[in-house]
Every structure is written in C-alpha cells, then in structure tokens.
Amino acid sequence: MEVHVIKAPIPNELKYVAKDLYIYKSKHKNKETLNFFADGFPGFVFFHSLAPVRVIVGNLSKEMEPVFIYGQTLEPIRIEIEGPFFFIMIQLFPSFIEATFKIPIGELTNSCWTIPKSEWQGESNFEISIRKQSTELAKEAIFRFLIDKAKYFNPDLTLHTCMETILESNGNSEIKTIANSIGMSERTLQRKFQQYVGLTPKQFATIIRFQSSLQEMKGNQNSKLTDIAYENGYSDQSHFIRQFKSFTKEKPFQFREKKETMSGLSNF
C-alpha cells in the first residue's frame, strides 16, 4: 500500500458542522482503490489527481469533479484513484448539508453530488493547493470554505447531543433512555432524528456499533471474533456476523483474511 493516511483535528468553529477530517496521499503513479463502509455521516471531499477519479457503489459507477459531497454510505463504496494524488474528506453532520447546500439528505444516500467550481473557486487555497501539491493548504481551504458556509447555520443542539450520546456509547445507547433524558417521546425523537440525520436513531446506532467492531478488527488482528461481538454489544456471534455482512458484503473472517491484500483499505 502506497497511500499515507492522516487524521486531522477539526477547528472549534466547526464543532457542530464536522466530526473528523482524513487526508489520503500518494506520491506514486500506482492506481489505488480506497474502500469505505457505513459510518453514519455524509461528507465533503476535495481531491487532486492527474487521472479521473471514479466512485463505485454496487453496479453504479461515476467519475467525480474535484469537489463533491457524498451521502450516507449504507453500501460498500470503492474509490479508484491514480497517483500521485491527494484525497481529503471531512465527515459532516447531515443537517448542515441540507441547510447549507440545500441538498435533501435522503437523496444523497449511497450517492455523490458535485459542487460546481463557481461555488468554491472564491476560496483561493483550493487552486493554490493543487498547484503546490499541498495537503496542508487543501485542508485549510476546506476549513475556510465550510466556516464561511456555517455562518448562518443553526444546529439543533438537542438532536446533536443525541448523536453525541450514541457516538460516545459506540452505538450501545438505549433510544428510549435518550428520549427520556431530553423529555421527548421515543416516537417524536425517532421522527425528528430521522429528519435531522437521514437515519433513524436505531439505524444510526447500528452503524456506529458496526464501525466500532470494524476498528477493533483492523486494530487487533489477534482478537477473537466472539470477543469483538460481545465487547461491542452484539447479543451473540451470529448477530455480529449478520450485521457485519450487511455493511461489507462479507463475513468477518472473510474480511479479515482479505484485509492484508486490499490496496488502500480505509474508512471514513
């Protein structure tokens, strides 16, 4: 694997806008495939590559422009990119996309939406970062662009707190308990949460639990699948296998065996 991956902190001005930013960079001419799985967040991408970049979801394939937004990734997604390149993505809270870019969050699921150059060329660091091949300038361009977009964004702090609660518990929060803690009925929370996130609280929690198990598998090659299942709140190993396969299209042991031979294995 010739790709270097860096996780960068989010500035405080974007704490209700974005979760994490990842930088993928290669100085080599190799063709790489970046593999991504559901993580509960749509996001914003800025990349530079001499060759076209292709996003593949199931049987659908699409060449993308340098700046685009992607939706909830319920299906595995492959991104084919040829080096040298940089590819920067920032996970966004769903309501920000709908409120700021006027894109219905439901229409973005398993899809991408190109941002026209006329919308981002005013931020000079986008062009400068391409000329200088600078991921630092590219990162700053994204931050400045989103900070400017966020000036009139008013997050729902109650629903944002619900998301944070599910994230902090790695998807093992009881939705009824969360609803009671904010003085809202479970049914009302489900309705408002789905409007805000594009997923029901249960769907979001399921994805976050899957992500927690995925990161543990990637970080500890010697861990037993049974232990991973119980540590991440699955009722038994068969439950874990079903959930894992629903997002990766492979059983956990197949995924683990294949991992070492996958180029650019990654996730956002």
Short mmCIF file of C-alpha atoms in Angstrom, two decimals:
data_model
loop_
_atom_site.label_atom_id
_atom_site.label_comp_id
_atom_site.label_asym_id
_atom_site.label_seq_id
_atom_site.Cartn_x
_atom_site.Cartn_y
_atom_site.Cartn_z
CA MET A 1 0.00 0.00 0.00
CA GLU A 2 1.48 3.33 -1.12
CA VAL A 3 -1.15 5.56 0.50
CA HIS A 4 -0.42 7.64 3.60
CA VAL A 5 -3.42 8.38 5.81
CA ILE A 6 -3.59 11.23 8.34
CA LYS A 7 -6.43 12.20 10.65
CA ALA A 8 -6.59 15.94 11.38
CA PRO A 9 -8.42 17.79 14.19
CA ILE A 10 -11.50 19.88 13.47
CA PRO A 11 -11.34 23.61 14.38
CA ASN A 12 -13.67 24.73 17.14
CA GLU A 13 -15.66 26.87 14.68
CA LEU A 14 -16.83 23.65 13.02
CA LYS A 15 -17.70 21.58 16.10
CA TYR A 16 -21.40 21.45 15.13
CA VAL A 17 -20.60 21.05 11.43
CA ALA A 18 -17.94 18.34 11.13
CA LYS A 19 -16.69 15.29 13.02
CA ASP A 20 -13.33 14.19 11.56
CA LEU A 21 -11.08 15.00 8.61
CA TYR A 22 -8.89 12.45 6.83
CA ILE A 23 -6.08 13.02 4.35
CA TYR A 24 -5.07 10.29 1.87
CA LYS A 25 -1.92 10.99 -0.10
CA SER A 26 0.33 9.11 -2.52
CA LYS A 27 3.41 10.31 -4.40
CA HIS A 28 3.46 7.22 -6.62
CA LYS A 29 1.84 6.61 -10.01
CA ASN A 30 0.08 3.45 -8.85
CA LYS A 31 -3.66 3.05 -9.21
CA GLU A 32 -5.21 2.67 -5.77
CA THR A 33 -8.62 1.58 -4.55
CA LEU A 34 -9.90 3.19 -1.37
CA ASN A 35 -12.62 1.13 0.30
CA PHE A 36 -15.23 2.72 2.53
CA PHE A 37 -18.09 1.41 4.63
CA ALA A 38 -21.05 2.90 6.51
CA ASP A 39 -20.06 5.29 9.30
CA GLY A 40 -23.26 7.30 9.82
CA PHE A 41 -22.04 10.51 8.21
CA PRO A 42 -22.17 12.15 4.82
CA GLY A 43 -19.25 14.40 3.96
CA PHE A 44 -17.28 16.78 1.79
CA VAL A 45 -14.36 15.77 -0.47
CA PHE A 46 -11.62 17.72 -2.21
CA PHE A 47 -9.09 15.79 -4.29
CA HIS A 48 -6.42 16.28 -6.91
CA SER A 49 -5.33 13.57 -9.36
CA LEU A 50 -4.00 13.72 -12.90
CA ALA A 51 -6.40 10.95 -13.91
CA PRO A 52 -10.19 10.88 -13.41
CA VAL A 53 -11.44 9.61 -10.05
CA ARG A 54 -14.22 7.04 -10.11
CA VAL A 55 -16.69 6.28 -7.32
CA ILE A 56 -18.28 2.82 -7.44
CA VAL A 57 -21.34 1.80 -5.42
CA GLY A 58 -22.71 -1.63 -6.30
CA ASN A 59 -23.28 -1.64 -10.07
CA LEU A 60 -23.19 2.16 -10.30
CA SER A 61 -20.02 3.98 -11.36
CA LYS A 62 -19.44 7.73 -11.61
CA GLU A 63 -16.48 9.99 -12.41
CA MET A 64 -16.26 12.89 -9.98
CA GLU A 65 -15.17 16.52 -10.13
CA PRO A 66 -12.52 17.80 -7.65
CA VAL A 67 -15.05 18.94 -5.05
CA PHE A 68 -18.09 16.86 -4.15
CA ILE A 69 -20.42 15.83 -1.35
CA TYR A 70 -21.21 12.19 -0.59
CA GLY A 71 -24.19 10.82 1.30
CA GLN A 72 -24.75 8.10 3.86
CA THR A 73 -22.76 5.03 2.76
CA LEU A 74 -25.03 2.09 3.53
CA GLU A 75 -23.46 0.08 0.71
CA PRO A 76 -19.68 -0.52 0.42
CA ILE A 77 -18.06 2.19 -1.69
CA ARG A 78 -14.88 1.92 -3.76
CA ILE A 79 -12.94 4.93 -4.97
CA GLU A 80 -10.48 4.30 -7.78
CA ILE A 81 -7.76 6.93 -7.93
CA GLU A 82 -4.41 7.07 -9.70
CA GLY A 83 -1.35 8.69 -8.17
CA PRO A 84 0.25 10.94 -7.48
CA PHE A 85 -2.79 12.31 -5.65
CA PHE A 86 -4.24 13.76 -2.52
CA PHE A 87 -7.78 12.96 -1.41
CA ILE A 88 -9.22 14.82 1.57
CA MET A 89 -12.57 14.09 3.17
CA ILE A 90 -14.34 15.63 6.10
CA GLN A 91 -17.30 13.97 7.79
CA LEU A 92 -20.21 16.40 8.11
CA PHE A 93 -23.23 16.36 10.36
CA PRO A 94 -26.15 15.66 7.97
CA SER A 95 -28.31 18.66 8.86
CA PHE A 96 -25.51 21.02 7.80
CA ILE A 97 -25.60 19.69 4.24
CA GLU A 98 -29.34 20.09 3.87
CA ALA A 99 -29.42 23.53 5.49
CA THR A 100 -26.35 24.93 3.72
CA PHE A 101 -26.14 23.23 0.33
CA LYS A 102 -29.92 22.76 0.00
CA ILE A 103 -29.47 19.08 -0.87
CA PRO A 104 -32.15 16.81 0.68
CA ILE A 105 -30.12 14.43 2.80
CA GLY A 106 -32.29 11.46 1.80
CA GLU A 107 -31.39 11.94 -1.88
CA LEU A 108 -27.68 11.60 -1.10
CA THR A 109 -27.75 8.09 0.37
CA ASN A 110 -25.21 5.90 -1.47
CA SER A 111 -24.64 8.75 -3.92
CA CYS A 112 -22.47 11.81 -4.61
CA TRP A 113 -23.27 15.39 -5.56
CA THR A 114 -20.75 17.55 -7.46
CA ILE A 115 -20.16 21.07 -6.12
CA PRO A 116 -19.78 23.39 -9.15
CA LYS A 117 -16.47 25.24 -9.41
CA SER A 118 -18.35 28.53 -9.28
CA GLU A 119 -19.22 27.74 -5.64
CA TRP A 120 -15.69 27.03 -4.42
CA GLN A 121 -13.30 28.95 -6.67
CA GLY A 122 -13.66 32.02 -4.45
CA GLU A 123 -11.55 30.20 -1.85
CA SER A 124 -8.09 30.69 -3.38
CA ASN A 125 -6.39 27.93 -1.40
CA PHE A 126 -8.22 25.26 -3.40
CA GLU A 127 -6.37 26.25 -6.59
CA ILE A 128 -3.10 27.03 -4.78
CA SER A 129 -3.07 23.63 -3.05
CA ILE A 130 -3.40 21.93 -6.44
CA ARG A 131 -0.51 23.91 -7.92
CA LYS A 132 1.72 23.30 -4.91
CA GLN A 133 0.51 19.73 -4.23
CA SER A 134 -0.04 20.82 -0.63
CA THR A 135 -2.41 18.86 1.58
CA GLU A 136 -1.96 21.46 4.32
CA LEU A 137 -3.31 24.19 2.04
CA ALA A 138 -6.05 21.85 0.82
CA LYS A 139 -7.11 21.19 4.42
CA GLU A 140 -7.15 24.92 5.19
CA ALA A 141 -9.19 25.56 2.03
CA ILE A 142 -11.84 23.09 3.20
CA PHE A 143 -11.95 24.56 6.71
CA ARG A 144 -12.25 28.14 5.46
CA PHE A 145 -14.88 27.18 2.88
CA LEU A 146 -17.03 25.38 5.47
CA ILE A 147 -16.57 28.05 8.15
CA ASP A 148 -17.86 30.61 5.68
CA LYS A 149 -20.80 28.34 4.80
CA ALA A 150 -21.57 27.80 8.52
CA LYS A 151 -22.12 31.49 9.34
CA TYR A 152 -25.89 31.14 9.10
CA PHE A 153 -26.21 27.51 10.20
CA ASN A 154 -28.21 26.95 13.38
CA PRO A 155 -27.81 23.38 14.66
CA ASP A 156 -30.43 21.69 16.79
CA LEU A 157 -28.39 21.25 19.96
CA THR A 158 -30.79 18.71 21.45
CA LEU A 159 -30.57 16.38 18.46
CA HIS A 160 -26.83 17.00 18.20
CA THR A 161 -26.49 15.85 21.81
CA CYS A 162 -28.47 12.70 20.95
CA MET A 163 -25.98 11.93 18.17
CA GLU A 164 -23.06 12.51 20.51
CA THR A 165 -24.59 10.19 23.12
CA ILE A 166 -24.88 7.38 20.57
CA LEU A 167 -21.32 8.01 19.35
CA GLU A 168 -19.86 8.02 22.86
CA SER A 169 -21.55 4.69 23.67
CA ASN A 170 -20.30 3.13 20.40
CA GLY A 171 -23.89 2.59 19.37
CA ASN A 172 -24.99 0.91 22.58
CA SER A 173 -27.35 3.58 23.93
CA GLU A 174 -30.99 2.75 24.55
CA ILE A 175 -33.08 5.06 22.38
CA LYS A 176 -35.86 5.10 24.99
CA THR A 177 -33.37 6.21 27.63
CA ILE A 178 -32.10 9.04 25.41
CA ALA A 179 -35.68 10.17 24.72
CA ASN A 180 -36.50 10.21 28.43
CA SER A 181 -33.34 12.20 29.22
CA ILE A 182 -34.39 15.04 26.90
CA GLY A 183 -38.08 14.95 27.83
CA MET A 184 -39.23 13.71 24.44
CA SER A 185 -41.32 10.71 23.50
CA GLU A 186 -39.48 7.90 21.74
CA ARG A 187 -41.69 8.29 18.67
CA THR A 188 -41.06 12.04 18.45
CA LEU A 189 -37.32 11.53 18.84
CA GLN A 190 -37.30 8.96 16.05
CA ARG A 191 -39.18 11.31 13.71
CA LYS A 192 -37.04 14.38 14.45
CA PHE A 193 -33.78 12.42 14.46
CA GLN A 194 -34.52 10.92 11.03
CA GLN A 195 -35.27 14.37 9.63
CA TYR A 196 -32.01 15.70 11.11
CA VAL A 197 -29.68 12.80 10.34
CA GLY A 198 -31.32 10.94 7.46
CA LEU A 199 -31.37 7.78 9.57
CA THR A 200 -33.49 6.59 12.49
CA PRO A 201 -31.72 6.53 15.88
CA LYS A 202 -31.66 2.72 15.69
CA GLN A 203 -30.11 2.74 12.20
CA PHE A 204 -27.51 5.28 13.30
CA ALA A 205 -26.67 3.27 16.43
CA THR A 206 -26.37 0.06 14.37
CA ILE A 207 -23.87 1.74 12.03
CA ILE A 208 -21.83 3.19 14.91
CA ARG A 209 -21.69 -0.24 16.60
CA PHE A 210 -20.54 -1.78 13.31
CA GLN A 211 -17.84 0.88 12.97
CA SER A 212 -16.61 0.19 16.50
CA SER A 213 -16.28 -3.53 15.71
CA LEU A 214 -14.60 -2.76 12.37
CA GLN A 215 -11.97 -0.54 14.01
CA GLU A 216 -11.28 -3.22 16.61
CA MET A 217 -10.81 -5.84 13.89
CA LYS A 218 -8.44 -3.57 11.99
CA GLY A 219 -6.51 -2.63 15.12
CA ASN A 220 -6.12 -6.07 16.67
CA GLN A 221 -5.53 -8.91 14.24
CA ASN A 222 -5.37 -11.49 17.04
CA SER A 223 -8.69 -10.67 18.70
CA LYS A 224 -11.33 -13.39 18.62
CA LEU A 225 -14.50 -12.62 16.71
CA THR A 226 -16.57 -13.80 19.67
CA ASP A 227 -14.81 -11.28 21.92
CA ILE A 228 -15.32 -8.48 19.39
CA ALA A 229 -19.01 -9.34 19.18
CA TYR A 230 -19.62 -9.19 22.93
CA GLU A 231 -17.40 -6.17 23.54
CA ASN A 232 -19.39 -4.21 21.00
CA GLY A 233 -22.80 -5.06 22.36
CA TYR A 234 -23.93 -7.79 19.96
CA SER A 235 -26.17 -10.40 21.52
CA ASP A 236 -24.10 -13.25 20.06
CA GLN A 237 -21.60 -14.00 17.32
CA SER A 238 -24.26 -14.81 14.71
CA HIS A 239 -25.83 -11.36 15.28
CA PHE A 240 -22.41 -9.76 14.78
CA ILE A 241 -21.80 -11.74 11.58
CA ARG A 242 -25.18 -10.75 10.11
CA GLN A 243 -24.66 -7.06 10.86
CA PHE A 244 -21.08 -7.05 9.61
CA LYS A 245 -22.04 -8.76 6.36
CA SER A 246 -24.92 -6.34 5.78
CA PHE A 247 -22.41 -3.45 5.57
CA THR A 248 -19.35 -5.10 3.98
CA LYS A 249 -20.99 -7.92 1.96
CA GLU A 250 -18.51 -10.30 3.61
CA LYS A 251 -18.43 -12.30 6.81
CA PRO A 252 -15.93 -11.03 9.41
CA PHE A 253 -13.45 -13.90 8.98
CA GLN A 254 -13.52 -13.46 5.18
CA PHE A 255 -12.95 -9.74 5.59
CA ARG A 256 -10.03 -10.31 7.96
CA GLU A 257 -8.37 -12.81 5.59
CA LYS A 258 -8.77 -10.43 2.66
CA LYS A 259 -7.62 -7.31 4.50
CA GLU A 260 -3.90 -7.77 4.02
CA THR A 261 -4.24 -7.99 0.24
CA MET A 262 -6.58 -4.99 -0.15
CA SER A 263 -4.91 -1.87 -1.52
CA GLY A 264 -5.75 1.34 0.28
CA LEU A 265 -8.07 -0.25 2.84
CA SER A 266 -9.65 2.63 4.69
CA ASN A 267 -12.87 4.03 6.10
CA PHE A 268 -14.47 7.35 6.96
#
